[in-house]
Amino acid sequence: MAFYHFPGSSAVVGALLLATFLVGAVDRAGCFSFNYSTFEKANESDFTLYNSYIILGAIQVTPDVTKEDYLANQSGRALFKRPFRLRNNTSFSSTFVLNISNKTNPGGEGLAFILTGSTDLPPSSHGQWLGIVNQATNGTAKAQIVAVEFDTRKSYPEDLDDNHVGLNVNSINSITQKNLSLKLSIGKDVTVKVEYDGGVLKVFVEENASTPVISEPIDLSTYLPEKIYVGFSASTGNEIELNCVRSWEFDGLDIYEEKSLVWVWITVPSVVFLSVTIALLYWRCTREDEGRVEDDDDPEVELQIQGSSMAPKRFRLKELQAATANFNSKNQLGEGGFGKVYKGVLEKKEVAVKRFSRNSHQGKQDFIAEVTTIGNLHHKNLVKLAGWCYERSELLLVYEFMPNKSLDKLIFSNQKQSTETNPIALDWEKRHSIIRGVAQALDYLHNGCQDRVLHRDIKTSNIMLDSEFNARLGDFGLARTIHPNDQTHHSTQVLAGTHGYMAPESFHNSRATVETDVYAFGVLLLEVVCARKPGTQSMENDYNNSIVDWVWAHHRRDRLFEVVDFRLNGDFNREQVECVLMLALACCHPNPYERPSMRTALRVLTGEVDPPLIPFDKPVFMWPATAPPSFNEDLEYCSVSGGQMTPLSELSGR
Ligand SMILES: *[C@@H]1O[C@H](CO)[C@@H](O)[C@H](O)[C@H]1NC(C)=O
Ligand SMILES: *[C@@H]1O[C@H](CO)[C@@H](O)[C@H](O)[C@H]1NC(C)=O
Ligand SMILES: *[C@@H]1O[C@H](CO)[C@@H](O)[C@H](O)[C@H]1NC(C)=O
Ligand SMILES: *[C@@H]1O[C@H](CO)[C@@H](O)[C@H](O)[C@H]1NC(C)=O
Ligand SMILES: *[C@@H]1O[C@H](CO)[C@@H](O)[C@H](O)[C@H]1NC(C)=O
Ligand SMILES: *[C@@H]1O[C@H](CO)[C@@H](O)[C@H](O)[C@H]1NC(C)=O
Ligand SMILES: *[C@@H]1O[C@H](CO)[C@@H](O)[C@H](O)[C@H]1NC(C)=O
Ligand SMILES: *[C@@H]1O[C@H](CO)[C@@H](O)[C@H](O)[C@H]1NC(C)=O
Ligand SMILES: *[C@@H]1O[C@H](CO)[C@@H](O)[C@H](O)[C@H]1NC(C)=O
Ligand SMILES: *[C@@H]1O[C@H](CO)[C@@H](O)[C@H](O)[C@H]1NC(C)=O
């Protein structure tokens, strides 16, 4: 452990034992149940909603809006946010009330109760797919889904009729199906009960409460992983209907406790914090004979770091001095506002050591932010923090060494010279893969880790390149963790960042949000494609970001390809370049609510969804920005139909 040098380590061991015991106790806890007799806006945070909303006391699993053309070809999912643990002998019982009301004659397409290993809505799962699978996952084990479908349209020959219940396993074709005498899609409440016990799945529909319509032996654990989500999916096609769930009772499965997550996050850090406090007190009494640490060292720093879970390794100053030849200027790799970075060799590995300027309060804050945020994060597109050191007022961070330096160095190298004498360092393929890597890292920070992390300083000089030119996002000095139970859980109120990368609204509300990170990402994309620096030297107007305006002006004149870095010599995939530029402009939309989420941006880059359509004239910046009626920060899924990006977070603004 990192605090091996404290005499109080036995207290730490004790604490860990206690924490282990607590985790075990939770693991053995009994089953879980909930009962929503109606759905309220306030219940929204209990669900992961994809293209679905809580309005009018119900979950609308596909949108319920007045514009009818908008209701066609939609799919949605509403899952209970907490995962469940599926065991061999699992049993559960769930009762829900559906109200499906047709808007065409007949309506379409249907709704399903689902158990699934995936929290995502499969793209293009509208129409016949009922939000259950899509063309790619249909019939494959990777779909990881068992569904009870309430199908209101006969969409392919195997469908019995336009009013049946079926049991589907990883496929849209049912392993068994039954037609009903009561009509499902006429806007009436239909009570359904799904029961799983003794390895048999039974479905009861209110018309016959004593005899199940479906009773099928099935071993759920053959098709589903141990960690599953339960909820509903639905779709519309050319025929449309409103698919709502008016109440939902669920009883039986165990909540899936991520062993190292929920409880460890709470207990271990607090117990460790206590032990470290004790250890520190003890150590302060006995440190005369150590004599290594000077009086001005601030135990707060150590407490804050050690108090954070999974703190990275602590190094001694002596080790780092030896590794860098006592911070010899020959080993200096770079310099920034924070201090200097040196190359070193530690435990036979090359490392980069960041040495903060002495005694600045800001430096200390950045240092703590960096250790406690990236210390907890693990992703292939993030720079790894190997350890830290705080001794004799020296603040030092140790990273793995990135042989290919930072992205700006490559993009702006040899810019003035002709391509003949200087072969380009970064061809289009590498640039595209770097962009994708950055998008993956940001999607992970925003949507993929325990707490949402805002980076707040996305720029080319903070993107490092490893030996294979993979992008690694670094410099978390300004990063902030946003805890989901905070009221303002997607923003933090400190203006920070680098000029040229800052979204127009940040000058008004001084807030960092996921949208301001997305804006900076958009600027970065433009920089990588155009090899031009963002921002103007003469800053008359903060809202104008020269690179964004410049590219938008080319777009207006339909001369988009003229902005591309001339050193590429026309050697690039035009479709990809256009896609990246359109995405970049969408990310730099003056209205933060119109920007795509990082999840959507990533999907555009991987070709899963089409790039957004961008108006020829840059929309004017207005403050305060108004959210489209549809905006909801939690529902960041966007669907793309006919090349047009539509935010699907309808009617659920907060
Ligand atoms: C749904 O939200 C309402 C209002 O906050 C609350 O009273 C109710 O208990 C919630 N329902 C469930 C099942 O949590
Ligand atoms: C769920 O709530 C409804 C309405 O409050 C009630 O009638 C029903 O009995 C409850 N179910 C359970 C299992 O508690
Ligand atoms: C729905 O999608 C199908 C193809 O999947 C398309 O033919 C049809 O025109 C779409 N309908 C609407 C109303 O967009
Ligand atoms: C679960 O089932 C598998 C195979 O059917 C079996 O190997 C395993 O021992 C069972 N586990 C428990 C806890 O019953
Ligand atoms: C499932 O099996 C385990 C081990 O055999 C047992 O401890 C547990 O009580 C069983 N659970 C149910 C719901 O039957
Ligand atoms: C809904 O379906 C019924 C027949 O089941 C039909 O009479 C009615 O016109 C349909 N509603 C709409 C809006 O098309
Ligand atoms: C979906 O998968 C099933 C196999 O599970 C296959 O029989 C069926 O043809 C597929 N449907 C479509 C539309 O591809
Ligand atoms: C189900 O379909 C069969 C054959 O089409 C029909 O004979 C039967 O009456 C239907 N049953 C119900 C309950 O609609
Ligand atoms: C079912 O939904 C329709 C359309 O939203 C609504 O008109 C109807 O009143 C609902 N039925 C019940 C029983 O609430
Ligand atoms: C319920 O289902 C059973 C078996 O299919 C049938 O005998 C009985 O008549 C049904 N009851 C009603 C009310 O439909």
Short mmCIF file of C-alpha atoms in Angstrom, two decimals, residues 422-631:
data_model
loop_
_atom_site.label_atom_id
_atom_site.label_comp_id
_atom_site.label_asym_id
_atom_site.label_seq_id
_atom_site.Cartn_x
_atom_site.Cartn_y
_atom_site.Cartn_z
CA ASN A 422 9.27 17.87 -44.72
CA PRO A 423 7.23 14.77 -45.03
CA ILE A 424 4.08 15.17 -42.98
CA ALA A 425 4.23 13.61 -39.58
CA LEU A 426 0.54 12.91 -39.38
CA ASP A 427 -1.41 11.56 -42.31
CA TRP A 428 -5.20 11.69 -42.38
CA GLU A 429 -5.65 8.15 -41.17
CA LYS A 430 -3.62 8.86 -38.03
CA ARG A 431 -5.44 12.12 -37.45
CA HIS A 432 -8.79 10.38 -37.74
CA SER A 433 -7.79 7.66 -35.32
CA ILE A 434 -6.46 10.27 -32.86
CA ILE A 435 -9.77 12.14 -33.04
CA ARG A 436 -11.67 8.92 -32.35
CA GLY A 437 -9.41 8.20 -29.38
CA VAL A 438 -10.05 11.63 -27.89
CA ALA A 439 -13.80 11.14 -28.38
CA GLN A 440 -13.60 7.79 -26.62
CA ALA A 441 -11.74 9.29 -23.69
CA LEU A 442 -14.27 12.10 -23.34
CA ASP A 443 -17.24 9.82 -23.68
CA TYR A 444 -15.72 7.76 -20.91
CA LEU A 445 -15.26 10.81 -18.68
CA HIS A 446 -18.77 12.11 -19.33
CA ASN A 447 -20.78 8.93 -19.49
CA GLY A 448 -18.67 5.95 -18.67
CA CYS A 449 -17.29 6.25 -15.18
CA GLN A 450 -18.74 6.18 -11.70
CA ASP A 451 -18.88 9.96 -11.37
CA ARG A 452 -19.02 12.31 -14.29
CA VAL A 453 -15.71 14.08 -14.87
CA LEU A 454 -15.39 17.36 -16.73
CA HIS A 455 -11.92 17.84 -18.17
CA ARG A 456 -12.29 21.61 -18.72
CA ASP A 457 -9.06 22.02 -20.62
CA ILE A 458 -9.33 20.06 -23.83
CA LYS A 459 -6.77 21.27 -26.36
CA THR A 460 -4.15 19.82 -28.68
CA SER A 461 -1.30 20.38 -26.24
CA ASN A 462 -3.10 18.18 -23.70
CA ILE A 463 -3.42 15.26 -26.10
CA MET A 464 -0.36 13.04 -25.81
CA LEU A 465 0.58 10.36 -28.31
CA ASP A 466 1.90 6.98 -27.30
CA SER A 467 4.34 4.87 -29.30
CA GLU A 468 1.58 3.78 -31.68
CA PHE A 469 0.21 7.30 -32.08
CA ASN A 470 -2.84 6.50 -29.98
CA ALA A 471 -4.34 9.59 -28.42
CA ARG A 472 -4.00 9.88 -24.65
CA LEU A 473 -5.83 12.69 -22.96
CA GLY A 474 -3.75 14.19 -20.20
CA ASP A 475 -3.42 17.18 -17.89
CA PHE A 476 -6.26 16.85 -15.46
CA GLY A 477 -5.19 19.90 -13.47
CA LEU A 478 -8.49 21.63 -14.14
CA ALA A 479 -10.65 18.53 -14.15
CA ARG A 480 -13.52 18.32 -11.73
CA THR A 481 -15.58 15.37 -10.66
CA ILE A 482 -19.31 15.89 -10.64
CA HIS A 483 -21.09 13.63 -8.21
CA PRO A 484 -24.42 12.39 -9.48
CA ASN A 485 -26.25 13.29 -6.29
CA ASP A 486 -25.25 16.92 -6.58
CA GLN A 487 -28.10 19.15 -7.62
CA THR A 488 -26.04 20.68 -10.39
CA HIS A 489 -24.72 17.39 -11.46
CA HIS A 490 -23.59 18.39 -14.88
CA SER A 491 -21.80 21.58 -14.13
CA THR A 492 -19.29 23.22 -11.91
CA GLN A 493 -18.95 26.88 -11.33
CA VAL A 494 -15.42 28.00 -11.91
CA LEU A 495 -14.39 29.64 -15.13
CA ALA A 496 -11.33 27.91 -16.41
CA GLY A 497 -9.86 26.75 -19.65
CA THR A 498 -7.85 28.09 -22.52
CA HIS A 499 -8.94 30.96 -24.70
CA GLY A 500 -10.07 29.86 -28.13
CA TYR A 501 -11.45 26.64 -26.72
CA MET A 502 -14.02 28.24 -24.48
CA ALA A 503 -17.68 28.13 -25.40
CA PRO A 504 -19.45 31.48 -25.78
CA GLU A 505 -21.83 30.88 -22.88
CA SER A 506 -18.95 30.38 -20.44
CA PHE A 507 -18.24 34.12 -20.58
CA HIS A 508 -21.75 34.70 -19.25
CA ASN A 509 -22.32 32.08 -16.64
CA SER A 510 -18.74 31.03 -15.85
CA ARG A 511 -19.88 27.44 -15.77
CA ALA A 512 -18.12 24.36 -16.99
CA THR A 513 -20.57 21.80 -18.29
CA VAL A 514 -20.49 18.74 -20.49
CA GLU A 515 -21.48 21.12 -23.29
CA THR A 516 -18.44 23.33 -22.77
CA ASP A 517 -16.21 20.24 -22.98
CA VAL A 518 -18.00 19.31 -26.20
CA TYR A 519 -17.36 22.81 -27.58
CA ALA A 520 -13.63 22.52 -26.87
CA PHE A 521 -13.65 19.10 -28.52
CA GLY A 522 -15.21 20.70 -31.63
CA VAL A 523 -12.46 23.33 -31.74
CA LEU A 524 -9.87 20.58 -31.38
CA LEU A 525 -11.34 18.74 -34.38
CA LEU A 526 -11.09 21.88 -36.50
CA GLU A 527 -7.52 22.40 -35.38
CA VAL A 528 -6.54 18.86 -36.33
CA VAL A 529 -8.18 19.03 -39.77
CA CYS A 530 -7.06 22.56 -40.64
CA ALA A 531 -3.78 22.79 -38.72
CA ARG A 532 -4.76 26.31 -37.66
CA LYS A 533 -4.67 27.70 -34.17
CA PRO A 534 -8.04 28.62 -32.66
CA GLY A 535 -8.97 32.05 -31.32
CA THR A 536 -7.92 35.45 -32.56
CA GLN A 537 -4.88 37.35 -31.49
CA SER A 538 -6.85 40.60 -31.28
CA MET A 539 -9.80 39.69 -29.18
CA GLU A 540 -12.43 42.37 -29.76
CA ASN A 541 -15.29 40.08 -29.14
CA ASP A 542 -15.16 37.07 -26.95
CA TYR A 543 -17.98 35.30 -28.76
CA ASN A 544 -16.10 35.08 -31.99
CA ASN A 545 -13.82 32.20 -32.34
CA SER A 546 -11.89 32.72 -35.52
CA ILE A 547 -11.40 29.09 -36.49
CA VAL A 548 -15.09 28.29 -36.03
CA ASP A 549 -16.18 31.36 -38.01
CA TRP A 550 -13.60 30.71 -40.67
CA VAL A 551 -14.68 27.12 -41.28
CA TRP A 552 -18.36 28.04 -41.11
CA ALA A 553 -17.77 30.73 -43.75
CA HIS A 554 -16.19 28.14 -46.05
CA HIS A 555 -19.15 25.86 -45.42
CA ARG A 556 -21.51 28.66 -46.44
CA ARG A 557 -19.67 29.11 -49.71
CA ASP A 558 -19.66 25.35 -50.18
CA ARG A 559 -15.86 25.29 -50.24
CA LEU A 560 -15.35 23.15 -47.23
CA PHE A 561 -12.38 21.20 -48.49
CA GLU A 562 -10.32 24.37 -48.82
CA VAL A 563 -9.91 24.48 -45.05
CA VAL A 564 -8.06 21.15 -44.90
CA ASP A 565 -4.37 21.27 -43.94
CA PHE A 566 -2.47 21.85 -47.20
CA ARG A 567 0.28 19.51 -46.04
CA LEU A 568 -2.05 16.58 -46.54
CA ASN A 569 -1.69 17.37 -50.22
CA GLY A 570 -5.26 16.36 -50.93
CA ASP A 571 -4.49 12.87 -49.71
CA PHE A 572 -7.49 12.19 -47.47
CA ASN A 573 -10.84 10.46 -47.36
CA ARG A 574 -13.26 13.22 -48.38
CA GLU A 575 -16.26 11.62 -46.77
CA GLN A 576 -14.47 11.31 -43.44
CA VAL A 577 -13.11 14.84 -43.57
CA GLU A 578 -16.55 16.22 -44.31
CA CYS A 579 -18.05 14.14 -41.51
CA VAL A 580 -15.46 15.38 -39.00
CA LEU A 581 -15.94 19.01 -40.05
CA MET A 582 -19.73 18.79 -39.80
CA LEU A 583 -19.43 17.19 -36.40
CA ALA A 584 -16.96 19.86 -35.31
CA LEU A 585 -19.35 22.65 -36.31
CA ALA A 586 -22.20 20.89 -34.51
CA CYS A 587 -20.04 20.71 -31.38
CA CYS A 588 -19.28 24.43 -31.74
CA HIS A 589 -22.93 25.40 -32.11
CA PRO A 590 -23.43 28.71 -30.29
CA ASN A 591 -26.40 27.25 -28.42
CA PRO A 592 -25.08 24.69 -25.94
CA TYR A 593 -28.32 22.73 -26.05
CA GLU A 594 -27.90 22.08 -29.74
CA ARG A 595 -24.50 20.44 -29.33
CA PRO A 596 -24.37 16.66 -29.54
CA SER A 597 -23.31 14.64 -26.52
CA MET A 598 -19.92 12.95 -26.58
CA ARG A 599 -21.75 9.65 -26.96
CA THR A 600 -23.37 10.87 -30.15
CA ALA A 601 -20.15 12.47 -31.37
CA LEU A 602 -18.40 9.14 -30.94
CA ARG A 603 -21.14 7.35 -32.86
CA VAL A 604 -20.78 9.82 -35.71
CA LEU A 605 -17.01 9.22 -35.81
CA THR A 606 -17.38 5.46 -35.85
CA GLY A 607 -19.94 5.71 -38.64
CA GLU A 608 -22.80 4.32 -36.58
CA VAL A 609 -24.87 7.41 -37.24
CA ASP A 610 -24.72 9.97 -40.02
CA PRO A 611 -23.05 13.31 -39.43
CA PRO A 612 -25.38 16.14 -38.45
CA LEU A 613 -26.72 18.58 -41.02
CA ILE A 614 -25.27 22.01 -40.41
CA PRO A 615 -27.05 25.21 -41.48
CA PHE A 616 -25.08 27.29 -43.98
CA ASP A 617 -25.22 30.34 -41.75
CA LYS A 618 -23.80 30.13 -38.30
CA PRO A 619 -26.68 30.59 -35.85
CA VAL A 620 -26.30 33.72 -33.75
CA PHE A 621 -25.30 33.40 -30.16
CA MET A 622 -28.07 34.38 -27.78
CA TRP A 623 -27.99 34.66 -24.04
CA PRO A 624 -29.56 33.18 -22.11
CA ALA A 625 -29.61 30.24 -24.42
CA THR A 626 -32.96 28.59 -24.66
CA ALA A 627 -33.34 24.89 -24.64
CA PRO A 628 -35.47 23.43 -27.36
CA PRO A 629 -38.68 22.12 -25.74
CA SER A 630 -37.08 18.76 -25.88
CA PHE A 631 -33.90 19.30 -23.97
#
